[in-house]
Amino acid sequence: MSESMSQQNAIRVNALRSPSLLIGGLITLVFITLALLSFVWTPHDALSVNIMERLKPISGDYWLGTDQYGRDLFSMIMLGARNSIAVALVAVGIGMGLGVPIGTWAAARGGWLDEALMRTGDFIFAFPALISAIMITALLGPGAINAIIAIGIFNIPVFARLARGAALSLWTRDFILAARLSGKNAVHITWEHILPNIANLLIVQGTIQFSLGILAEASLSYVGLGTQPPMPSWGKMLFEAQTMMAFAPQLAIIPGLAIIFTVLGLNLLGDGLRDVLDPKTRQRQDGDLLS
Amino acid sequence: AKDDITIGVRLEPPHLDPTAGAAAAIDEIVYANIFEGLTRIDQTGSVKPALAESWTISEDGKTYTFTLRKGVKFHDGSDFDASDVVYSLDRARGEKSVNAQKALFEPIESVTAKNANTVEVKLKRPTGNMLFNLGWGDAIMVDPASADANKTNPVGTGPFKFSKWTKGDSIAISRNDAYWGDPAKLKNATFKIVGDATAAIASLMAEDVDAFPQFTAPEMLPQLQSDPRFKVVIGTTEGETILSTNNEAEHFKDVRVRKAMAHAINRQSIIDGAMFGQGTLIGSHFAPHHPAYKDLSGVYNFDLDKAKALMTEAGLENGFKARLHLPPTDYAQRSGLIIASDLKKIDIELEIISVDWGQWLKQVFKGKDFDLTIVSHTEPMDIGIYARDDYYFNYKDANFKALIKELNATSDETKRNELMQKAQEKLNADAVNGYLFQLAKTGVWNAKIKGLWANSPVQANDLTDVEWMD
Amino acid sequence: MLLFALRRFVSLALTLLAASLVIFAIMEILPGDPAELILGINAQADTLQALRQELGLHLPLLERYWNWITSMFAGDFGTSYTYSVPVLDLISERLIVSFPLALFALTLSTLLALPLGLLAAAFRNKWPDWGMMGLTQLGIAVPNFWFAMLLVLAFAVTLRWFPSGGFPGWEAGFWPGMKALLLPAIALALPQASILARIMRSSMLDVIHEDYMRTARAKGLNQTQTLLRHGLRNALIPVITILGLQFSFLLAGTVIIENVFFLPGLGRLVFQAITQRDLITVKAVIVLLVATVIIVNFVIDLTYAAIDPRLRKKKGA
Amino acid sequence: MSLLSIRSLNLSIQNKPILNNINLSLEAGKCLGLVGESGSGKSMTALSIMHLLPHHSHLSGAITLDGEELTKLDEKQLCERRGDQMGMIFQEPMTALNPLKTVGNQIEESLLLHRDMTRKEAEQHSHHLLERVGLSPARYSPNRYPHQLSGGQRQRVVIAIAIAMRPALLIADEPTTALDVTTQAQILELLKELMEEEQSALLLISHDLAVVADMADHIAIMKEGEIVEQGPVPQLFDTLSHPYSQNLFEASTHSPIRTKPPLFYDDAGLSAENRILSADQIVRDYSLPRQFPYLKKRHFRAVNHLDLAIHRGQSIGLVGESGCGKSTLARTLLGLDAPQKGSLLVGDHNPFTAQRDDLISVRKDIQIVFQDPNGSFNPRHPVGRSVAEPLHLHRHSVSAQEREEKVAQVFNQVGLNPKHAHRYPHEFSGGQRQRLAIARALITKPKIIIADEPVSALDVSIRAQILDLLTQLREELDLAYLFISHDLSVVREITDEVLVMYQGQIIERGKTREVFDNPTHPYTQSLIAAAPNLEATIQRRRNSA
Ligand SMILES: Nc1ncnc2c1ncn2[C@@H]1O[C@H](COP(=O)(O)OP(=O)(O)OP(=O)(O)O)[C@@H](O)[C@H]1O
Ligand SMILES: Nc1ncnc2c1ncn2[C@@H]1O[C@H](COP(=O)(O)OP(=O)(O)OP(=O)(O)O)[C@@H](O)[C@H]1O
Ligand SMILES: [Mg+2]
Ligand SMILES: [Mg+2]
Ligand code: NI
């Protein structure tokens, strides 16, 4: 028991040493907390319009001031966090949930199936993502659900490729051969041997896709195809604020910073996870030839 | 002085032939600049002679005789005469016509050329609006030889000639030195397409664009007003911005519900919040600057108690859910947000559905599959739409139809005004739609520019009298 | 080689055909009737019917697809519903904005990213590295439309160094054109450059640990010589892959950036065309974009071969 | 005065001591052999001389080359010395060359760097160098890229680079470990020639005592960063005093003791019912990655029309150079990779067409010990779980408790503590991991074990232990072995019968002794001749001394 404990301890110590993991994790945690908190509490009702109170500066009552409709900006940021995070999370979920099985299946089966699945992935990649998202939302109508679908579809080949590549190299490893010799079938092997060994990669890629998802949702909302009013979304807030840059720059700067911080946090988290989970990069630190 | 100008417009026209499309963007560029009609509508909305020097109307109001201006030439050098008028009007009302306002020409029975400068137009019935209608962009005069190419190379009789269209960016026109009237003061004009409000602000501030006759970011107006470089001109438009209501939808059938909504919506706060104070309260489907206008804006004051009482009366004290379809315009999106918040206070929960114009037309306008929507009806003098059975409001009131029928048969001005006021009252009383505000024409341009229209009775940017002052 | 080109061409055509089918299908189920959009809300039924005939919208589905595909092969992309001009003209007018923009952004990001990545790798764990890593993290996190807004505010509105948007056309001269494209290109290039710089750095770090780098040092080359003569080319291989992938993102990015800067480019064309239901234009543009991505990836394949002899065909080995 | 002298050299990397008080000296024209097991600090000693140490290393002591103190020079001066006065041949010929530059180019580079030469002259000179190392430019164009050369040829290019400036000191770090024995012999011959002609001093690093014994005038034995013993050859071998060096010496020539008599293919006792495995004319092709997508697929034939039968109790060796198809054959025999042609029977069933139940019974009888002990365990599973994995075949009849017991039993059999079953693979040493692999193979009590290079990744002392273990298990359990190796001395010690494989085919088969003493096929002859043999070499050196 003590040995596996020591391995966990090593990871824990490493985690503490990795500033990007700490900072990234902290930022992500803050935004997730804000998003979750918004379900039960926001300082004001983020949806209620109150023209008398519009464009109020930062104050004790309105922590970040109010927007042009008199809505509390801080409450909107909280609600926006919920929407942004939900869209990105579900989109990544779709990508992982479908992409990973497809990728591992392709790797296990090989042959024409592999080829066909991967060509389909390439094919989807050939469509510039945002344009296809615009098409999809034009097709299904704008809205958070459709934004999720649009973003999610593009996550599928990303994860499928990653899972397939990693799984393929694992399939030639001797321990997989040993498992095959033990009479285990492909599903069994994938579950027992492949998935645990590619989990790191997937988690790291997951954080990257997550941050890309937040940006994509912002872009879609920015062109009016994402989250629908009256629900606020960071991208939408940015869009509405930009004509007021000259006299109310905070309306554009605050959601902009929220996006930047969240994406930054997630990227840092991903970087940190990579360092902590991947023993190779840990070693890399000492083996420089140059400098 | 400077003799060229860059004018910002919001939408790029799909093409440049006003007789083959509804898009206001076409008229905004070519009308009165490149193309002219028999009559024209001036800044104040009154009818003035244009290619027709003068006209007479028969007693029964069914025969119009136009005397044409002499020596008028199209930009390609061909002469303008009565045969062009016959061609233009026949083309607009003919079987193969793709004119978006074909209905305007429906009363016409025949068009005949009496001689080279005289045209006689016979009507099926007296139509009081005829002269005004002939001033629309859809009724401009074209030459048979060049008519088919007008979409890409418009040839008209106006003070400006078409010179270049950089698709997606700009359309350039230049002075027609052979113009029959006073020549234009500007040598060149460029209409630059700046769709995005932010981009409009930026281009104005950076002085890349000299004028935005219709500036769509009202929030910036105070800022611009205080900037000595610019002149901000608030005028009127023909755009009644209304909360269109499906009068056959469940709940909205009930006039009490519609009235309750009228009381629950704080329209001043919409003007303040969505339009930053720009706009005029209205109480019916009629433009305030029109002589026949009757101010009914105070009838439904903002009164939540009354609204709730009306809801209770209708048996809906617990409220209900409904959909609000919003087309992709700033005014609709912004007003929608406030209305949704307002109606929530009388427990009407609105689900906001943003649609693009294509979906709006298909689902709302044609399919009539909607509860509420917000749109600005910019056609001038269009109260008659409420008499149309197939119109998307689903307002099928026999009394109102009779009123409009009578109006159409009347050409006497005072009688007409009276009827029109009655029509306004009727719509107001039935609270057919939520009448929010008359869209303001918020023009912003360089303080040195003179001669741009302050109001827009028709969609046009007439540059004939525009000049730079030093 | 001929066989190779032929096969590649066939597969290219097949992919495009599949893409065209998907695009056509999506366009068909898009709600909205182009004829109505053209004629507006007061149009009458017979007028609409006349226009539909004119546009060929009354034909059965398959026939329409067939007509579309065959005429496209003949170089005829149809006539735009809304602009009433040949789609090909429309596209080529836009292409001379979008293509230089994408190229400009790509060049900019490459020129920026490669030296930065190299520098960061060479100074690993020193301040240039930290600085670059921080900046690129930011670069990736900043939404490009927001960055574009800031650029306009700073350089067009306040400083007035560059136009706030729009495109004067190349006939106005090369420099005015470039000036109009600079800010959009920067906004587009920023996230790309950030990603690229990071890839360059990590790829360079991988390469630094290769044995042949030590061999080079053992010959007596100093660090800089080793990096440039032996490291750079090897490090470029993964960078090029990313470059190919980025192209597709760049094209997508232009949609938004062209909107912010009201540039008359392809991205805005397709965006406008979708909302105006100018389906024939939408179809053509998307086919074109997809084709570009596929062709770019093909070019990337060839570039690999140029850089990496291991991928070239063996000659008498 | 000696050419190179190292005095009390200490090295630490990130405060971890790596080298401790190293003292060495080397005369011009002589060869110093540096031996010691993996990780003992041989390469670090060499890199200290070149001053190409990893980041964060701290070096102290004195290194003089030709009277010049290297530790006092700055980087620029060092760059001038490197390649010019001291050249180095690196451990891995496969990766030591830049894949994107032609070999000619890479040789010219150092000429252009140190001499005032035109490109033309450098090119001529590089042609001359290639000629020297046996790669005549007429036959092997200098415009080739490294991937177009074989491992041995690449190593020659690396040598050409190292000797381009006729350095006074040539350091060769394991110049032959990655090469097969015949190529190894050629490279060593080449180095000898160069020393003679140029009067360069050679620092030869290897963990193979036999190689060094053949080449060196002087040997230093390293262990854990220290030199434990050094002296001239052949005298050193008679006076080995340090226990570690004695151990090293013995392990290199270790032979396990067998009690059971050998069992040969022509024994009457071998009948058809004893046959466990038979292959008939099997062919295995690998499809190579396409050079371009959409280009025709290419194939590589790794096993070419091969026949084979194994009976109960036999111990068969399979030898052949690296890459001749041994592992591929093993995988095919196990029924993991389907052969493209030919038929295969395990027991009475063809593993690729058999019913599920039959297949399970077949699998119980045949197990494998993989070539690479690192890769054969899932790093995320405790080793106990991995070792128990073949019991999946018995999952309906073995309870969880029985499983535990069986695991404990095999752990004991291979000499490991059953308490360590919950540890993870990385917590074991290479030798222990190899034992775990054997434990896994034993757990189903198979009739035959295919052992694929079970000792090639291990250093000599651990290798000896594993060989003993395998022999002992065979005695106890009456197992049949197919023992795969390219190391002839190992095969010679523990098998009864041997198959020689060459380019996917078996070219010679016979009783081990007979084949080794009397190879008939020319390839077998060259193989056996080239194989280094420590005792024979020492004998030869003694005679010539
Ligand atoms: N870059 C490095 N950073 C830290 N320690 C290192 C580094 N490289 C090698 N070492 C350590 O230095 C010690 C000596 O390594 P060295 O490479 O000299 O061994 P070697 O005798 O050459 O072994 P082999 O026969 O495997 O090549 C080993 O313990 C190794 O772990
Ligand atoms: N997956 C593969 N794809 C293509 N070629 C392969 C593959 N695996 C092995 N080969 C090739 O097949 C040949 C035989 O390989 P194999 O692993 O059987 O050799 P081996 O005799 O076991 O060598 P070693 O002694 O190095 O283990 C080699 O030339 C190798 O390059
Ligand atoms: Mg070594
Ligand atoms: Mg092998
Ligand atoms: Ni360092």
Coordinates of C-alpha atoms and ligand atoms in Angstrom, one line a residue, chain D residues 38-39 41-44 91 173-174 205, ligand 3:
Chain D
S38 CA 24.5 0.3 -17.8
G39 CA 24.3 3.5 -15.8
G41 CA 28.9 6.6 -15.7
K42 CA 30.8 5.6 -18.8
S43 CA 29.0 8.0 -21.2
M44 CA 29.2 10.8 -18.6
Q91 CA 26.1 5.4 -28.8
D173 CA 30.7 5.4 -26.9
E174 CA 29.3 1.9 -27.4
I205 CA 33.3 2.5 -24.1
Ligands
MG3 MG 26.1 5.3 -22.1

